Coordinates of C-alpha atoms and ligand atoms in Angstrom, one line a residue:
M216 CA -30.8 -3.1 -119.8
T217 CA -33.7 -5.4 -119.2
T218 CA -33.9 -8.1 -116.6
D219 CA -36.6 -10.7 -117.0
M220 CA -36.4 -12.2 -113.5
P221 CA -37.3 -10.1 -110.5
L222 CA -34.3 -9.6 -108.3
R223 CA -34.4 -11.8 -105.2
V224 CA -32.3 -11.6 -102.0
S225 CA -32.5 -14.0 -99.2
A226 CA -30.3 -14.8 -96.2
D227 CA -29.1 -18.4 -96.1
V228 CA -28.2 -20.4 -93.0
A229 CA -24.5 -19.3 -93.2
L230 CA -25.4 -15.6 -93.2
T231 CA -28.0 -16.0 -90.5
N232 CA -25.4 -17.8 -88.3
E233 CA -22.8 -15.1 -89.0
L234 CA -25.4 -12.4 -87.9
I235 CA -26.2 -14.3 -84.8
A236 CA -22.5 -14.4 -83.8
F237 CA -22.1 -10.7 -84.6
R238 CA -25.1 -9.8 -82.5
R239 CA -24.0 -11.9 -79.5
E240 CA -20.6 -10.3 -79.5
M241 CA -22.2 -6.9 -79.7
H242 CA -24.7 -7.9 -76.9
A243 CA -21.8 -8.8 -74.6
D244 CA -20.2 -5.4 -75.0
P245 CA -22.9 -2.7 -75.0
E246 CA -22.3 1.0 -75.1
I247 CA -24.6 3.9 -74.3
G248 CA -25.4 7.2 -75.9
L249 CA -23.8 9.0 -78.9
H250 CA -20.3 7.7 -78.5
L251 CA -20.0 3.9 -79.2
P252 CA -16.4 3.4 -80.4
R253 CA -16.2 -0.3 -79.9
T254 CA -19.6 -0.8 -81.6
Q255 CA -18.6 1.4 -84.5
A256 CA -15.4 -0.6 -85.0
R257 CA -17.4 -3.8 -85.0
V258 CA -19.7 -2.5 -87.7
L259 CA -16.8 -1.3 -89.9
E260 CA -15.1 -4.6 -89.5
A261 CA -18.3 -6.4 -90.6
L262 CA -18.6 -4.2 -93.7
K263 CA -14.9 -4.0 -94.6
D264 CA -15.0 -6.4 -97.6
L265 CA -17.9 -4.7 -99.2
E266 CA -17.6 -1.9 -101.8
L267 CA -19.4 0.9 -99.9
E268 CA -18.9 4.7 -99.6
I269 CA -18.5 5.1 -95.8
V270 CA -18.8 8.4 -93.9
L271 CA -18.3 8.4 -90.2
G272 CA -20.0 10.9 -87.9
T273 CA -18.0 13.8 -86.6
S274 CA -20.1 14.7 -83.5
T275 CA -21.1 11.0 -82.9
T276 CA -19.9 7.5 -83.8
S277 CA -22.5 7.1 -86.5
V278 CA -21.7 5.1 -89.7
V279 CA -23.3 6.0 -93.0
A280 CA -22.6 3.5 -95.8
V281 CA -23.8 4.0 -99.4
L282 CA -24.1 1.1 -101.8
R283 CA -24.1 2.1 -105.5
G284 CA -26.4 0.0 -107.7
G285 CA -25.0 -0.9 -111.1
A286 CA -28.3 -1.0 -113.0
V287 CA -29.6 2.6 -112.8
P288 CA -31.2 3.2 -116.3
D289 CA -29.3 5.7 -118.5
R290 CA -32.3 8.0 -118.7
V291 CA -32.0 8.5 -114.9
I292 CA -29.5 11.4 -114.8
A293 CA -26.9 11.7 -112.1
G294 CA -28.2 13.4 -109.1
D295 CA -31.6 11.9 -109.7
R296 CA -30.4 8.4 -108.9
P297 CA -33.1 6.9 -106.7
A298 CA -32.0 5.8 -103.2
V299 CA -33.6 4.1 -100.3
L300 CA -32.5 4.6 -96.7
L301 CA -32.4 1.7 -94.3
R302 CA -31.8 2.4 -90.6
G303 CA -30.6 0.4 -87.6
D304 CA -29.8 1.9 -84.2
M305 CA -26.8 0.8 -82.2
D306 CA -27.0 2.0 -78.6
A307 CA -27.8 0.2 -75.3
L308 CA -29.4 1.2 -72.0
P309 CA -28.0 1.9 -68.5
I310 CA -29.4 -1.4 -67.1
T311 CA -27.7 -4.2 -65.2
E312 CA -28.5 -7.3 -67.3
K313 CA -30.4 -10.1 -65.6
S314 CA -31.5 -12.1 -68.7
G315 CA -29.4 -15.1 -67.8
V316 CA -28.2 -15.7 -71.4
D317 CA -24.6 -16.9 -71.7
F318 CA -23.5 -13.9 -73.7
A319 CA -25.0 -11.4 -71.2
S320 CA -23.3 -8.1 -70.6
V321 CA -21.4 -7.6 -67.4
N322 CA -20.4 -3.9 -67.9
G323 CA -23.6 -2.3 -66.4
A324 CA -25.2 -1.5 -69.7
M325 CA -27.6 -3.8 -71.6
H326 CA -29.0 -4.2 -75.1
A327 CA -32.5 -4.4 -73.5
C328 CA -34.2 -2.7 -76.5
G329 CA -32.8 -5.1 -79.1
H330 CA -30.7 -2.5 -80.9
D331 CA -27.9 -5.2 -81.2
L332 CA -30.3 -7.1 -83.5
H333 CA -31.2 -3.9 -85.4
T334 CA -27.5 -3.4 -86.1
A335 CA -26.8 -7.0 -87.0
G336 CA -29.9 -7.2 -89.3
L337 CA -28.7 -4.0 -91.1
V338 CA -25.3 -5.5 -91.6
G339 CA -27.0 -8.5 -93.1
A340 CA -29.1 -6.4 -95.5
A341 CA -25.9 -4.6 -96.6
K342 CA -24.3 -8.0 -97.4
L343 CA -27.3 -9.2 -99.3
L344 CA -27.7 -6.1 -101.4
H345 CA -24.0 -6.0 -102.1
S346 CA -24.2 -9.4 -103.6
V347 CA -26.7 -8.1 -106.2
R348 CA -25.3 -4.6 -106.6
A349 CA -24.7 -5.0 -110.3
Q350 CA -28.4 -5.5 -110.9
L351 CA -29.6 -3.0 -108.3
P352 CA -31.5 -0.1 -110.0
G353 CA -30.5 2.5 -107.5
D354 CA -28.5 3.2 -104.4
V355 CA -29.0 2.2 -100.7
V356 CA -28.1 4.3 -97.7
F357 CA -27.4 2.3 -94.6
M358 CA -27.9 4.4 -91.5
F359 CA -26.1 3.0 -88.4
Q360 CA -27.3 5.3 -85.7
P361 CA -26.1 5.9 -82.1
G362 CA -28.1 7.7 -79.3
E363 CA -31.7 6.5 -80.1
E364 CA -32.5 6.0 -76.4
I365 CA -31.6 9.6 -75.6
F366 CA -33.5 10.9 -78.6
A367 CA -30.4 12.6 -80.1
G368 CA -28.8 10.3 -82.6
A369 CA -31.2 10.7 -85.6
Q370 CA -31.1 14.5 -85.3
A371 CA -27.3 14.5 -85.1
M372 CA -27.2 12.4 -88.3
L373 CA -29.7 14.6 -90.1
D374 CA -27.5 17.6 -89.1
E375 CA -24.5 15.9 -90.6
G376 CA -26.3 15.2 -93.9
V377 CA -27.5 11.6 -93.8
L378 CA -30.2 12.5 -96.3
R379 CA -27.6 13.8 -98.8
A380 CA -25.3 10.8 -98.4
S381 CA -26.1 9.3 -101.8
G382 CA -26.4 12.6 -103.6
G383 CA -30.2 13.2 -103.9
R384 CA -32.7 12.8 -101.1
P385 CA -33.8 9.2 -100.5
I386 CA -37.2 8.3 -102.0
A387 CA -38.2 6.2 -99.0
A388 CA -36.9 5.2 -95.6
Y389 CA -37.5 2.0 -93.6
G390 CA -36.7 0.6 -90.2
V391 CA -37.6 -2.2 -87.9
H392 CA -37.7 -2.7 -84.2
M393 CA -37.6 -5.9 -82.3
A394 CA -40.4 -6.9 -79.8
S395 CA -39.1 -9.2 -77.0
D396 CA -42.7 -10.0 -76.0
A397 CA -44.2 -11.0 -79.3
P398 CA -44.0 -14.3 -81.2
A399 CA -40.7 -14.7 -83.1
G400 CA -41.0 -13.7 -86.7
L401 CA -44.3 -11.9 -86.5
F402 CA -44.2 -8.6 -88.5
T403 CA -46.4 -5.8 -87.4
T404 CA -47.1 -2.2 -88.6
R405 CA -49.9 0.2 -89.4
P406 CA -50.4 3.2 -91.6
G407 CA -50.5 6.7 -90.1
P408 CA -49.5 7.3 -86.5
Y409 CA -47.4 4.4 -85.4
M410 CA -45.6 5.5 -82.3
A411 CA -46.3 8.5 -80.0
A412 CA -44.9 12.0 -80.0
F413 CA -43.1 12.6 -76.7
G414 CA -42.8 15.8 -74.7
Q415 CA -41.6 16.7 -71.2
L416 CA -43.1 19.3 -68.9
D417 CA -40.8 20.6 -66.2
V418 CA -42.5 22.6 -63.5
S419 CA -41.2 24.5 -60.5
V420 CA -43.7 26.1 -58.2
Q421 CA -42.3 28.9 -56.0
G422 CA -44.0 29.8 -52.8
R423 CA -42.8 31.1 -49.4
G424 CA -41.7 28.7 -46.8
G425 CA -42.8 28.7 -43.2
H426 CA -44.0 26.8 -40.1
G427 CA -46.3 23.9 -40.8
S428 CA -48.7 25.1 -38.1
R429 CA -49.2 28.6 -39.7
P430 CA -49.8 28.0 -43.5
F431 CA -51.7 31.3 -43.8
Q432 CA -48.4 33.1 -43.2
A433 CA -46.7 31.1 -45.9
L434 CA -47.3 30.3 -49.6
D435 CA -47.4 26.5 -49.7
P436 CA -45.9 25.2 -53.0
I437 CA -46.6 21.5 -52.3
Q438 CA -50.3 21.9 -52.0
V439 CA -50.4 24.0 -55.1
A440 CA -48.2 21.7 -57.1
A441 CA -50.4 18.8 -56.1
E442 CA -53.4 20.6 -57.3
I443 CA -51.7 21.3 -60.6
V444 CA -50.9 17.6 -61.0
G445 CA -54.6 16.7 -60.6
S446 CA -55.7 19.6 -62.8
L447 CA -53.4 18.5 -65.7
Q448 CA -55.3 15.2 -65.9
T449 CA -58.6 16.9 -65.7
Y450 CA -57.7 19.4 -68.4
I451 CA -56.6 16.7 -70.8
T452 CA -59.9 14.8 -70.5
R453 CA -62.0 17.9 -70.9
R454 CA -60.0 19.8 -73.5
F455 CA -58.7 17.1 -75.9
N456 CA -60.6 14.8 -78.2
V457 CA -60.5 11.3 -76.7
F458 CA -60.0 9.9 -80.2
D459 CA -56.7 11.8 -80.5
P460 CA -55.5 10.8 -77.1
V461 CA -52.9 12.2 -74.7
I462 CA -51.1 10.2 -72.0
L463 CA -49.6 12.2 -69.2
T464 CA -47.5 10.7 -66.4
V465 CA -45.9 12.6 -63.6
G466 CA -42.8 10.6 -63.0
E467 CA -41.0 12.9 -60.6
F468 CA -42.2 15.1 -57.8
H469 CA -39.9 16.8 -55.3
G470 CA -40.5 19.2 -52.4
G471 CA -40.0 19.6 -48.7
S472 CA -37.8 18.1 -46.0
A473 CA -40.0 17.5 -42.9
A474 CA -43.6 17.1 -42.0
N475 CA -43.7 20.4 -40.0
I476 CA -42.0 22.7 -42.6
I477 CA -43.5 24.4 -45.6
P478 CA -40.8 24.6 -48.2
D479 CA -40.0 27.5 -50.6
E480 CA -40.4 25.3 -53.7
A481 CA -41.8 22.2 -55.2
T482 CA -40.9 20.7 -58.6
F483 CA -42.2 18.0 -60.8
K484 CA -41.7 16.5 -64.3
A485 CA -44.3 14.9 -66.5
G486 CA -43.8 12.8 -69.7
I487 CA -46.5 13.5 -72.2
R488 CA -47.4 11.3 -75.2
C489 CA -49.8 12.1 -78.1
F490 CA -50.4 11.0 -81.6
S491 CA -50.7 14.1 -83.7
A492 CA -48.6 17.2 -84.4
E493 CA -51.7 19.4 -83.8
V494 CA -52.2 18.0 -80.3
Q495 CA -48.5 18.3 -79.4
G496 CA -48.5 21.9 -80.5
R497 CA -51.5 22.7 -78.3
L498 CA -50.0 20.8 -75.3
A499 CA -46.9 22.9 -75.6
V500 CA -48.9 26.1 -75.2
E501 CA -51.8 25.2 -73.1
L502 CA -50.2 23.1 -70.3
P503 CA -47.7 25.8 -69.3
N504 CA -50.5 28.3 -69.3
L505 CA -52.6 26.0 -67.0
V506 CA -49.7 25.5 -64.6
E507 CA -48.9 29.2 -64.4
S508 CA -52.5 30.2 -64.0
I509 CA -53.2 27.9 -61.1
A510 CA -50.1 29.0 -59.3
R511 CA -51.1 32.7 -59.8
A512 CA -54.7 32.0 -58.5
H513 CA -53.0 31.0 -55.2
Q514 CA -50.6 34.0 -55.2
L515 CA -47.6 31.7 -56.0
T516 CA -45.6 31.7 -59.2
A517 CA -44.6 28.8 -61.4
D518 CA -42.2 28.2 -64.2
A519 CA -43.4 25.6 -66.7
V520 CA -41.2 24.5 -69.6
F521 CA -42.6 22.2 -72.3
D522 CA -39.8 20.5 -74.3
L523 CA -41.1 18.8 -77.6
K524 CA -38.6 16.0 -77.6
L525 CA -39.9 13.8 -80.4
P526 CA -42.6 14.1 -83.1
V527 CA -45.1 11.3 -83.9
T528 CA -43.6 8.4 -85.8
E529 CA -45.9 8.7 -88.8
N530 CA -46.0 5.9 -91.3
N531 CA -46.8 7.1 -94.9
A532 CA -50.0 5.2 -95.8
G533 CA -48.6 3.8 -99.1
E534 CA -45.2 2.9 -97.7
A535 CA -46.8 1.1 -94.7
E536 CA -48.9 -0.9 -97.2
F537 CA -45.8 -1.8 -99.1
W538 CA -44.0 -2.7 -95.9
A539 CA -46.9 -5.0 -94.9
A540 CA -47.3 -6.5 -98.4
T541 CA -43.6 -7.3 -98.6
A542 CA -43.6 -9.0 -95.2
A543 CA -46.7 -11.1 -96.1
D544 CA -45.3 -12.0 -99.5
L545 CA -41.9 -13.1 -98.2
F546 CA -43.0 -14.9 -95.0
G547 CA -46.7 -15.7 -95.4
E548 CA -49.9 -13.8 -94.4
E549 CA -49.9 -15.6 -91.0
R550 CA -46.7 -13.8 -90.1
F551 CA -48.0 -10.3 -90.6
E552 CA -50.5 -8.3 -88.5
T553 CA -51.8 -4.8 -89.0
L554 CA -51.9 -3.2 -85.5
Q555 CA -55.2 -1.8 -84.5
F556 CA -53.7 1.0 -82.4
P557 CA -50.4 2.9 -82.4
K558 CA -47.8 2.1 -79.8
A559 CA -47.4 4.6 -77.0
G560 CA -43.6 4.4 -76.9
S561 CA -41.6 6.9 -78.9
E562 CA -38.8 6.5 -81.4
D563 CA -36.4 9.0 -83.0
F564 CA -36.8 7.5 -86.5
S565 CA -39.8 9.8 -86.4
K566 CA -37.4 12.6 -87.3
I567 CA -36.4 10.8 -90.5
L568 CA -40.0 10.1 -91.4
L569 CA -40.8 13.8 -91.1
E570 CA -38.4 14.3 -94.0
V571 CA -38.8 11.2 -96.1
P572 CA -41.9 9.1 -96.7
G573 CA -41.4 5.6 -95.2
S574 CA -42.5 3.1 -92.7
F575 CA -41.5 1.6 -89.4
G576 CA -42.7 -1.6 -87.8
H577 CA -41.9 -4.3 -85.3
I578 CA -40.6 -7.9 -85.6
G579 CA -41.5 -10.3 -82.9
A580 CA -38.4 -12.0 -81.2
G581 CA -39.9 -13.6 -78.1
S582 CA -37.4 -16.1 -76.7
P583 CA -38.1 -19.8 -77.3
D584 CA -36.4 -20.6 -74.0
V585 CA -39.0 -18.7 -72.0
D586 CA -42.8 -19.3 -71.5
P587 CA -44.7 -16.6 -73.5
S588 CA -46.5 -15.6 -70.3
E589 CA -43.1 -14.7 -68.9
W590 CA -41.7 -12.8 -71.9
A591 CA -40.2 -9.6 -70.5
P592 CA -40.9 -6.3 -72.4
L593 CA -38.3 -4.1 -74.0
H594 CA -36.2 -2.1 -71.5
S595 CA -36.5 -4.9 -68.9
S596 CA -33.3 -6.3 -67.3
R597 CA -34.7 -9.7 -68.1
A598 CA -35.5 -9.1 -71.8
Q599 CA -34.4 -11.9 -74.1
F600 CA -34.6 -12.0 -77.9
D601 CA -34.7 -14.9 -80.3
D602 CA -31.9 -14.0 -82.6
R603 CA -32.8 -16.6 -85.2
V604 CA -35.0 -13.9 -86.7
L605 CA -31.9 -12.1 -88.0
G606 CA -31.9 -13.9 -91.3
D607 CA -35.5 -12.9 -92.1
Q608 CA -34.8 -9.4 -90.8
A609 CA -31.9 -9.0 -93.3
T610 CA -33.9 -10.5 -96.1
F611 CA -36.9 -8.2 -95.4
L612 CA -34.8 -5.0 -95.2
A613 CA -32.9 -5.9 -98.4
T614 CA -36.1 -6.8 -100.2
L615 CA -37.8 -3.5 -99.3
A616 CA -34.9 -1.7 -100.9
V617 CA -34.8 -3.9 -104.1
R618 CA -38.6 -3.6 -104.6
R619 CA -38.9 0.0 -103.9
L620 CA -36.0 0.9 -106.2
S621 CA -37.5 -1.3 -109.0
A622 CA -40.9 0.3 -108.5
A623 CA -39.4 3.8 -108.7
N624 CA -37.6 3.0 -111.9
M625 CA -40.8 1.6 -113.4
S626 CA -42.8 4.7 -112.6
A627 CA -39.9 6.9 -113.8
G628 CA -40.1 5.0 -117.1
V629 CA -43.9 5.4 -117.3
S630 CA -43.8 9.1 -116.6
A631 CA -41.1 9.6 -119.2
G632 CA -43.4 8.0 -121.7
G633 CA -41.0 5.1 -122.4
S634 CA -41.3 1.5 -121.5
A635 CA -39.8 0.6 -118.1
G636 CA -36.2 -0.4 -118.6
V637 CA -36.2 -2.6 -115.5
S638 CA -38.7 -5.2 -114.7
A639 CA -40.4 -4.4 -111.4
T640 CA -42.1 -7.7 -111.1
G641 CA -42.6 -8.4 -107.5
A642 CA -42.7 -4.7 -106.5
A643 CA -45.7 -4.0 -104.4
Ligands
ZN344 ZN1 -35.4 0.8 -79.1

């Protein structure tokens, strides 16, 4: 089968308005964690008129929907059907909303990270791609994920086989994240490290309590824990390359009950971000060693546990270039920016990108009702989003899938020595 015209998908005003209404309903009724029954029901309702193969999570309320394209060339044997994975996360945060929007949540949770828009935009992409399914030269896996904020949802979906949902492994995976403090409709990404790896260091220092007037008869865990906190920062600046940076923040420190008592124990927790697997591997070994060695030098003991919670969100260079070129082509060069630096936040889509080449990026959604100097960041109780970006978000995700599948078929045709059966005009 040959198509002369490149396949185009674009959200119209009616679809954009439908997605805005869907998003606002979801925003008013947020759910937290891995179990989002009302959100899952809303997604299933929105998809119910589409011909999709749907698999629901068993350990979570995830939704995996597979759209079968009707234009996979005959030479592409079953099992080798190309598939692209598109992901949207669905969970909210335990924040009391103070955004002031008239569809604000009142249940003590809040979509302060824009995951309501991620879900709505993915529903829109499913509708757009469904409308051209007969001409689609491959399959699309829609990954509706719970539990991103607790770094558990992507792993649960991997464990339940999201990468086998269409048969073969997807050839590429894409996702977007809203930015509440960037101009609406501005697309940003970069090749290579895009968001930080995240690890947590839990430390407990055991001493021997005593009277505050006679520290020489005790083993003071607070003094030693404080020295360890300072030494961790020193160690990072001396032992790690500044061009492969590490950010360490001690966000919790506990010990003691009164000014004249030396306690038995002090504890603290640090969040640690970095931008390469090599550095994260070193941190996991060297920081516990430093902690335990300093405690030992003072004749105390310490337990230090490093939990590697998330890997680096690593954009494949070619896929990031394709992501960027698609945004610039669809919406104009002025609406795309290559980020100079990675973002120091973390994202569990990183686990998908460890398995499948792909790219992740942000879409600005700063509110038109708020002065840009007052735009609240993600995770703020005041965060607001311009949901008019939903149409472009859906168009963008759907176009990534169309162009990537077309390009894959073209290269399959070339490597098979035949002419490409499907025009990939427009594929980057
Ligand atoms: Zn988020």
